[in-house]
Coordinates of N, CA and C and ligand atoms in Angstrom, one line a residue:
X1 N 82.6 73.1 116.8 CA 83.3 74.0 115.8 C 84.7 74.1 116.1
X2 N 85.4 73.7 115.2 CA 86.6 74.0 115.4 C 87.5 75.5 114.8
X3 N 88.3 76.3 115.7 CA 89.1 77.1 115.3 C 89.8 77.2 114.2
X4 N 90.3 77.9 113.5 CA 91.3 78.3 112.6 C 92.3 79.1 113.5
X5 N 93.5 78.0 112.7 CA 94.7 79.1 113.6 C 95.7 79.9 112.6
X6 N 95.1 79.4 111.0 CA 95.7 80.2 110.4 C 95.0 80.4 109.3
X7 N 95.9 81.4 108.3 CA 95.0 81.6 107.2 C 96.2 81.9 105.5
X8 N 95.8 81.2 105.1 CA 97.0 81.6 103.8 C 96.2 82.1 102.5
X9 N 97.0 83.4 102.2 CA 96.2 84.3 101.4 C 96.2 83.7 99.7
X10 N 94.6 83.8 99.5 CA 95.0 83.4 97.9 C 94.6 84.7 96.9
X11 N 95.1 85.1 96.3 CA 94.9 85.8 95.4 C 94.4 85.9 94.2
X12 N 93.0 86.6 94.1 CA 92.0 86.1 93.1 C 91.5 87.2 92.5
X13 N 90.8 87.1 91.1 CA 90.4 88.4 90.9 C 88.7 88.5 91.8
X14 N 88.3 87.7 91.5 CA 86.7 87.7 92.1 C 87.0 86.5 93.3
X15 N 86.1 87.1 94.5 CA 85.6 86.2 95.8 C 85.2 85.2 95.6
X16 N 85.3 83.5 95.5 CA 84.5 83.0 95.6 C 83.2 82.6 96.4
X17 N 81.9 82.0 95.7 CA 80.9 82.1 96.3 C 81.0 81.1 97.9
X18 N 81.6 80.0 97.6 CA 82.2 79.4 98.8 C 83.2 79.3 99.3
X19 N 83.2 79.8 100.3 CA 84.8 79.8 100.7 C 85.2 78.6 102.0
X20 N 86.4 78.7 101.2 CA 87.8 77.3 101.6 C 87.8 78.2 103.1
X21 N 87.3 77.0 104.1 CA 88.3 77.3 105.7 C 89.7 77.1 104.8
X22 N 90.0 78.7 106.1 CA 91.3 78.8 106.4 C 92.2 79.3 105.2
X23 N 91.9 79.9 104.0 CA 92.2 81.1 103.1 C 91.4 81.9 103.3
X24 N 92.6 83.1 103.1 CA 92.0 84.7 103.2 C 92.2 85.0 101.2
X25 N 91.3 85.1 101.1 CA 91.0 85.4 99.4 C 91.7 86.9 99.7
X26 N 92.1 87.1 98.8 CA 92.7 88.8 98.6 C 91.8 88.8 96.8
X27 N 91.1 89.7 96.6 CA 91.1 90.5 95.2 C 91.7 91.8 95.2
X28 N 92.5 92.1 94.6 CA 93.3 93.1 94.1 C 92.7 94.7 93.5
X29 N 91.9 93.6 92.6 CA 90.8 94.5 91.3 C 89.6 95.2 92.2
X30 N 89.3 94.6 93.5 CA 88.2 94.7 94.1 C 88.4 95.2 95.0
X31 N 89.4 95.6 95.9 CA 89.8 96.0 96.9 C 89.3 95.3 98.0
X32 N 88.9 94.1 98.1 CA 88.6 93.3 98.6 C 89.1 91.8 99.5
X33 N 88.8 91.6 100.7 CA 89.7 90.6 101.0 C 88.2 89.5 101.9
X34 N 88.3 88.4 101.7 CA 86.7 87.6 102.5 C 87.6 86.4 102.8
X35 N 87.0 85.9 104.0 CA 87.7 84.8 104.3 C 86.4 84.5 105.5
X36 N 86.3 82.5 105.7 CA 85.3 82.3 106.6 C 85.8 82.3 107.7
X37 N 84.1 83.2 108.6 CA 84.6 83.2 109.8 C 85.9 82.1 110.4
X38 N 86.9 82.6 111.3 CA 88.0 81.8 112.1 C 87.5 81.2 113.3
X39 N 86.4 81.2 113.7 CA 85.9 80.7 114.5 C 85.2 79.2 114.0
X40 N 85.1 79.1 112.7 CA 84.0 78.2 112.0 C 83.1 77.2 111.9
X41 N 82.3 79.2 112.6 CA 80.9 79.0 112.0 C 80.9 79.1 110.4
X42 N 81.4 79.0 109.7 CA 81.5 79.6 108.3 C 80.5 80.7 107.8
X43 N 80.7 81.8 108.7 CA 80.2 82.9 108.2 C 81.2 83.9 107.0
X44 N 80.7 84.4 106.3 CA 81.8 85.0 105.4 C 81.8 85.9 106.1
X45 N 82.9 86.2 106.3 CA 83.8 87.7 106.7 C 84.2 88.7 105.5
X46 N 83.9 89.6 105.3 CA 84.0 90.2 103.4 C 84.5 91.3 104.4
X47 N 86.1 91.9 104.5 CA 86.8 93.3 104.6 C 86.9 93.8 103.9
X48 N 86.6 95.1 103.2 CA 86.6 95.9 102.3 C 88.1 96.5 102.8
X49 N 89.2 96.8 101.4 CA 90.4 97.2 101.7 C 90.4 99.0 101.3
X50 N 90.3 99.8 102.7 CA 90.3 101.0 101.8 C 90.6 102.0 103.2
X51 N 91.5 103.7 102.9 CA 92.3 103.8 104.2 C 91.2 103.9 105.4
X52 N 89.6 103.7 105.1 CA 89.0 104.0 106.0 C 88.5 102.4 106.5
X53 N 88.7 101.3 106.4 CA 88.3 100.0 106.2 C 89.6 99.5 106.5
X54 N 89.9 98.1 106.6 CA 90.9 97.4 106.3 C 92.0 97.3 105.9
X55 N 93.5 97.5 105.9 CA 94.4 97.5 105.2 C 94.9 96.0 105.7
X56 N 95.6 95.6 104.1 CA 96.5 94.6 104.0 C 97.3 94.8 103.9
X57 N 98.6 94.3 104.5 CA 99.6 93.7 104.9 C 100.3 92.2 103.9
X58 N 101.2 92.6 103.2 CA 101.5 91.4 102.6 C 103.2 91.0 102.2
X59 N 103.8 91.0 102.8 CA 105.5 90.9 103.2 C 106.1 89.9 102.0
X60 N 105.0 89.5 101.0 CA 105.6 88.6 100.1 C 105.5 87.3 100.5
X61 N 105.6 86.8 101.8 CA 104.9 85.0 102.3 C 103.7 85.4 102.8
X62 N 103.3 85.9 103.7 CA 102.2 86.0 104.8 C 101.7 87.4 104.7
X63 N 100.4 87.2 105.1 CA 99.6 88.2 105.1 C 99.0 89.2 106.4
X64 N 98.8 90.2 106.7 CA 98.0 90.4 108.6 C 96.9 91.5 107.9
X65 N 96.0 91.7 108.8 CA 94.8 92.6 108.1 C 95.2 93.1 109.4
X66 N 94.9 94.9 109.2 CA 94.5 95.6 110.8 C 93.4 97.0 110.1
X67 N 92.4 96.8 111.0 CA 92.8 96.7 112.5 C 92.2 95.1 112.5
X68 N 91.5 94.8 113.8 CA 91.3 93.5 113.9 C 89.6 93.2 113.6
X69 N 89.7 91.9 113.5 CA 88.3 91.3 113.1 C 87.2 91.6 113.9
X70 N 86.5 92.2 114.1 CA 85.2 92.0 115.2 C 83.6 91.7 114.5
X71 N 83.5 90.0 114.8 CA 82.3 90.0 114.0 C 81.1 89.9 114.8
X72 N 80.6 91.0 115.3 CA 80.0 91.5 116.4 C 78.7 91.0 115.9
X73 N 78.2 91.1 114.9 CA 76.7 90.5 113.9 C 76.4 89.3 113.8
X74 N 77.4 88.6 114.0 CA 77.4 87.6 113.7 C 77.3 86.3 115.4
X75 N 76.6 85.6 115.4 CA 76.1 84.9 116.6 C 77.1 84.3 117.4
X76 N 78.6 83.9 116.8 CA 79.7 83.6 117.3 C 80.2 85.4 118.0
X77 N 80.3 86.1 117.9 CA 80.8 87.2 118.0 C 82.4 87.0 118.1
X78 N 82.7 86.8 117.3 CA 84.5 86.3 117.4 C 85.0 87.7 117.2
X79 N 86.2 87.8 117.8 CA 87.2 89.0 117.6 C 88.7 88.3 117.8
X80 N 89.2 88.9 116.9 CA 90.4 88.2 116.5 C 91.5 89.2 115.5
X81 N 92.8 88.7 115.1 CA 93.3 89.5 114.4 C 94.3 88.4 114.1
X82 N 94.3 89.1 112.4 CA 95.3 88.4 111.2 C 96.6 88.7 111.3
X83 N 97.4 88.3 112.3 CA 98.9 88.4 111.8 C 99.5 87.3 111.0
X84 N 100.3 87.6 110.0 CA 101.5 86.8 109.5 C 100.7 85.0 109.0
X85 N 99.6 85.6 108.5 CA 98.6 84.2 108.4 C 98.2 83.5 109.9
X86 N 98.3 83.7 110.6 CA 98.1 83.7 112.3 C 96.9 84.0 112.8
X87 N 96.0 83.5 113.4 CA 95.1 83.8 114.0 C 94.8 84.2 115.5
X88 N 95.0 85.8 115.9 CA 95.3 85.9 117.4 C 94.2 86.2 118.0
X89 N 93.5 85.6 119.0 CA 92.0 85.6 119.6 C 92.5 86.5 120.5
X90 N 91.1 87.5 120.3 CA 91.1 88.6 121.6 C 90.3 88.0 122.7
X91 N 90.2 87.8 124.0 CA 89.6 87.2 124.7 C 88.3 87.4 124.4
X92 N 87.4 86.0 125.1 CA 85.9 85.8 124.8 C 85.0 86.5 125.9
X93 N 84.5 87.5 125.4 CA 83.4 88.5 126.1 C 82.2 87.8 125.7
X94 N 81.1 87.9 126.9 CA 79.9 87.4 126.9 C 79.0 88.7 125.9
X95 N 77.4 88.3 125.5 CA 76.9 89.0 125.0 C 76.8 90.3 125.9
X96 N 76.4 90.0 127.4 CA 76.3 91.2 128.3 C 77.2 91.8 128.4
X97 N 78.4 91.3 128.5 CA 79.6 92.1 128.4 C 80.1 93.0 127.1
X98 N 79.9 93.0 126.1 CA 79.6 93.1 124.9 C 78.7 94.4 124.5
X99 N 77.7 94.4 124.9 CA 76.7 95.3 125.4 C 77.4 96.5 126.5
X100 N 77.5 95.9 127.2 CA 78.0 96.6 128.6 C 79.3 97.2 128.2
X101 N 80.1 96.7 127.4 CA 81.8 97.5 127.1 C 80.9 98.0 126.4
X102 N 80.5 98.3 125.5 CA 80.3 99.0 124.2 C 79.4 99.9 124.7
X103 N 78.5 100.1 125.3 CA 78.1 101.5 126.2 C 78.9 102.0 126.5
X104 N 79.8 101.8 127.9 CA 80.6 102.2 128.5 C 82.2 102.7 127.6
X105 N 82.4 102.2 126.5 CA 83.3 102.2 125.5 C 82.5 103.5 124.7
X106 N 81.5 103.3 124.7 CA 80.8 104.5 123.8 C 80.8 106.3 124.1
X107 N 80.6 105.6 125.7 CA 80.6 107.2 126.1 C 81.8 107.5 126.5
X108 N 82.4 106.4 127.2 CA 84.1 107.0 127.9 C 84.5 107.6 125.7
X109 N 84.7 106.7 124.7 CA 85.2 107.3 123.8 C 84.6 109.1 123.4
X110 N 83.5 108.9 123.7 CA 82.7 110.5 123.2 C 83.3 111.6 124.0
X111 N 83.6 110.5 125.3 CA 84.2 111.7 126.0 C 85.4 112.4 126.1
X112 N 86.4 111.2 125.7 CA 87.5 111.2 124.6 C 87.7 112.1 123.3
X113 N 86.7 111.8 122.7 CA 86.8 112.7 121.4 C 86.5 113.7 121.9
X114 N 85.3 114.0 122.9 CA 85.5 116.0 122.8 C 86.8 116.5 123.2
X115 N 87.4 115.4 124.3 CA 88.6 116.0 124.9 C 89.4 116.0 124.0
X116 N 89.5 115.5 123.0 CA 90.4 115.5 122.0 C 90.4 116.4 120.7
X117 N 89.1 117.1 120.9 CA 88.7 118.0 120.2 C 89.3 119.3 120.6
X118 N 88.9 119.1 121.9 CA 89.5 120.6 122.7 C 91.0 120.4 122.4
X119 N 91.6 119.1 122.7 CA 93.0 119.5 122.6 C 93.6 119.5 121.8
X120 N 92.6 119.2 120.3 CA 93.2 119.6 118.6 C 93.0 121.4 118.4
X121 N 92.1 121.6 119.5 CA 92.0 123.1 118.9 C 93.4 124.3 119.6
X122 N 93.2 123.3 121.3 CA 95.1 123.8 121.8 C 96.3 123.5 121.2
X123 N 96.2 122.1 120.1 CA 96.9 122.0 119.6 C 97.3 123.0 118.4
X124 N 96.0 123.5 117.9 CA 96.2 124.6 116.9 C 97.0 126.0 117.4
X125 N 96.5 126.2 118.8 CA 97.4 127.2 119.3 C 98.6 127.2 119.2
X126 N 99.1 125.6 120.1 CA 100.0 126.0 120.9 C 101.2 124.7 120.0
X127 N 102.1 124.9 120.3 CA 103.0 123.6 120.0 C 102.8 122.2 119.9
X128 N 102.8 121.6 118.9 CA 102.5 120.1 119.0 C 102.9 119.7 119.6
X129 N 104.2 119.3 120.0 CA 105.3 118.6 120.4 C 105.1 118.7 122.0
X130 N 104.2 119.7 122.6 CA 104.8 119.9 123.8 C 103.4 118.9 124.5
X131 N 102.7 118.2 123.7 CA 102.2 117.6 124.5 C 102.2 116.1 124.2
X132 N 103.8 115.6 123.4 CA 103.8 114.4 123.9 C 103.5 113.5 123.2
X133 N 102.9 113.5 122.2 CA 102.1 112.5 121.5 C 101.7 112.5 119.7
X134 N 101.7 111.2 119.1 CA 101.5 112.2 117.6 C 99.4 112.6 117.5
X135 N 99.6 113.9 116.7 CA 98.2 113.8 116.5 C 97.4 112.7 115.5
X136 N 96.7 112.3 116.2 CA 95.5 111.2 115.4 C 95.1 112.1 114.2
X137 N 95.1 110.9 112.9 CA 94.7 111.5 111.8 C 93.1 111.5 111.9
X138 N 92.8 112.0 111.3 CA 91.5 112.1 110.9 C 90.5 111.0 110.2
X139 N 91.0 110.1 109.4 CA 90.4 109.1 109.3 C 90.4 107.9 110.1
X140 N 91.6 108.2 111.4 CA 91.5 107.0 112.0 C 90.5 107.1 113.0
X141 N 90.2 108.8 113.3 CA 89.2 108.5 114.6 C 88.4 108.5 113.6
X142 N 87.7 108.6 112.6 CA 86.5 108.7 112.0 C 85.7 107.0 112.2
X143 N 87.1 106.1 111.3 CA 86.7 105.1 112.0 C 86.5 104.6 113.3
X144 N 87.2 104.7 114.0 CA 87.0 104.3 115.4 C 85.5 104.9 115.7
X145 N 85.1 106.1 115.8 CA 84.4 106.8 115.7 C 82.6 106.0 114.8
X146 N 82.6 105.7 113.9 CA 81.8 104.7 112.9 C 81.9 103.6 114.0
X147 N 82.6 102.9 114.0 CA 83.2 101.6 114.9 C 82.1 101.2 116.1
X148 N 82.4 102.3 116.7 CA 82.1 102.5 118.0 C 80.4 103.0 118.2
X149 N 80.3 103.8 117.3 CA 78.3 104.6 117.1 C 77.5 103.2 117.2
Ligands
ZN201 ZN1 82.2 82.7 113.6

């Protein structure tokens, strides 16, 4: 199998049923964006574009989706991210490893979020500013949050 190292967006009203390596279909109408796996296996990758899902990126030449691709279902498990029609590989983690981060990611995050919980509720007390950092919105840890369960 060979890689994709890029991807050039086409703009369509409906997905088609086969998709071209190496275009990222954008539908507008559908809030939808599918392009085949970059690793290709040609699995379809179908990102739903919405503030809790996928946002696109579109500078008028080139395209970037974030956050990044993780097609963790899929037997390739590729993880990657769309910059500027670019294809940037996150390093290759084994299945065990995979497993094993994503426990360990699961709870260190849980444990994260309570602390983060406590420190939204000091935040409510006390001054934002004094500790440094912007507060996370709420639908971004929701996702991460989804992501991560
Ligand atoms: Zn793949």
């Amino acid at each position: 199998m060979t890689r994709i190292a890029s991807l050039r967006p086409e703009f369509v009203e409906f997905i088609p049923d086969d998709l071209a390596r190496g275009v990222l279909y954008v539908s507008m109408q559908y809030a939808t964006a599918a392009h085949s796996c970059c690793c290709g296996c040609g699995r379809e990758v179908v990102t739903p574009l919405s503030p809790t899902d996928w946002k696109l990126i579109f500078d008028g030449r080139s395209v970037s989706l974030e956050p990044s691709i993780g097609n963790w279902s899929f037997p390739c498990q590729s993880h990657y991210w769309i910059r500027h029609n670019h294809i940037r590989w996150a390093p290759h983690w084994s299945a065990a490893q995979i497993a094993a981060g994503r426990g360990y990611d699961a709870a260190a995050k849980s444990r994260y979020f309570d602390s983060l919980d406590q420190e939204q509720t000091k935040m409510d007390e006390h001054d934002h500013l004094a500790f440094g950092k912007p507060t996370p919105t709420p639908t971004f840890w929701q996702r991460i949050r989804k992501w991560w369960s």
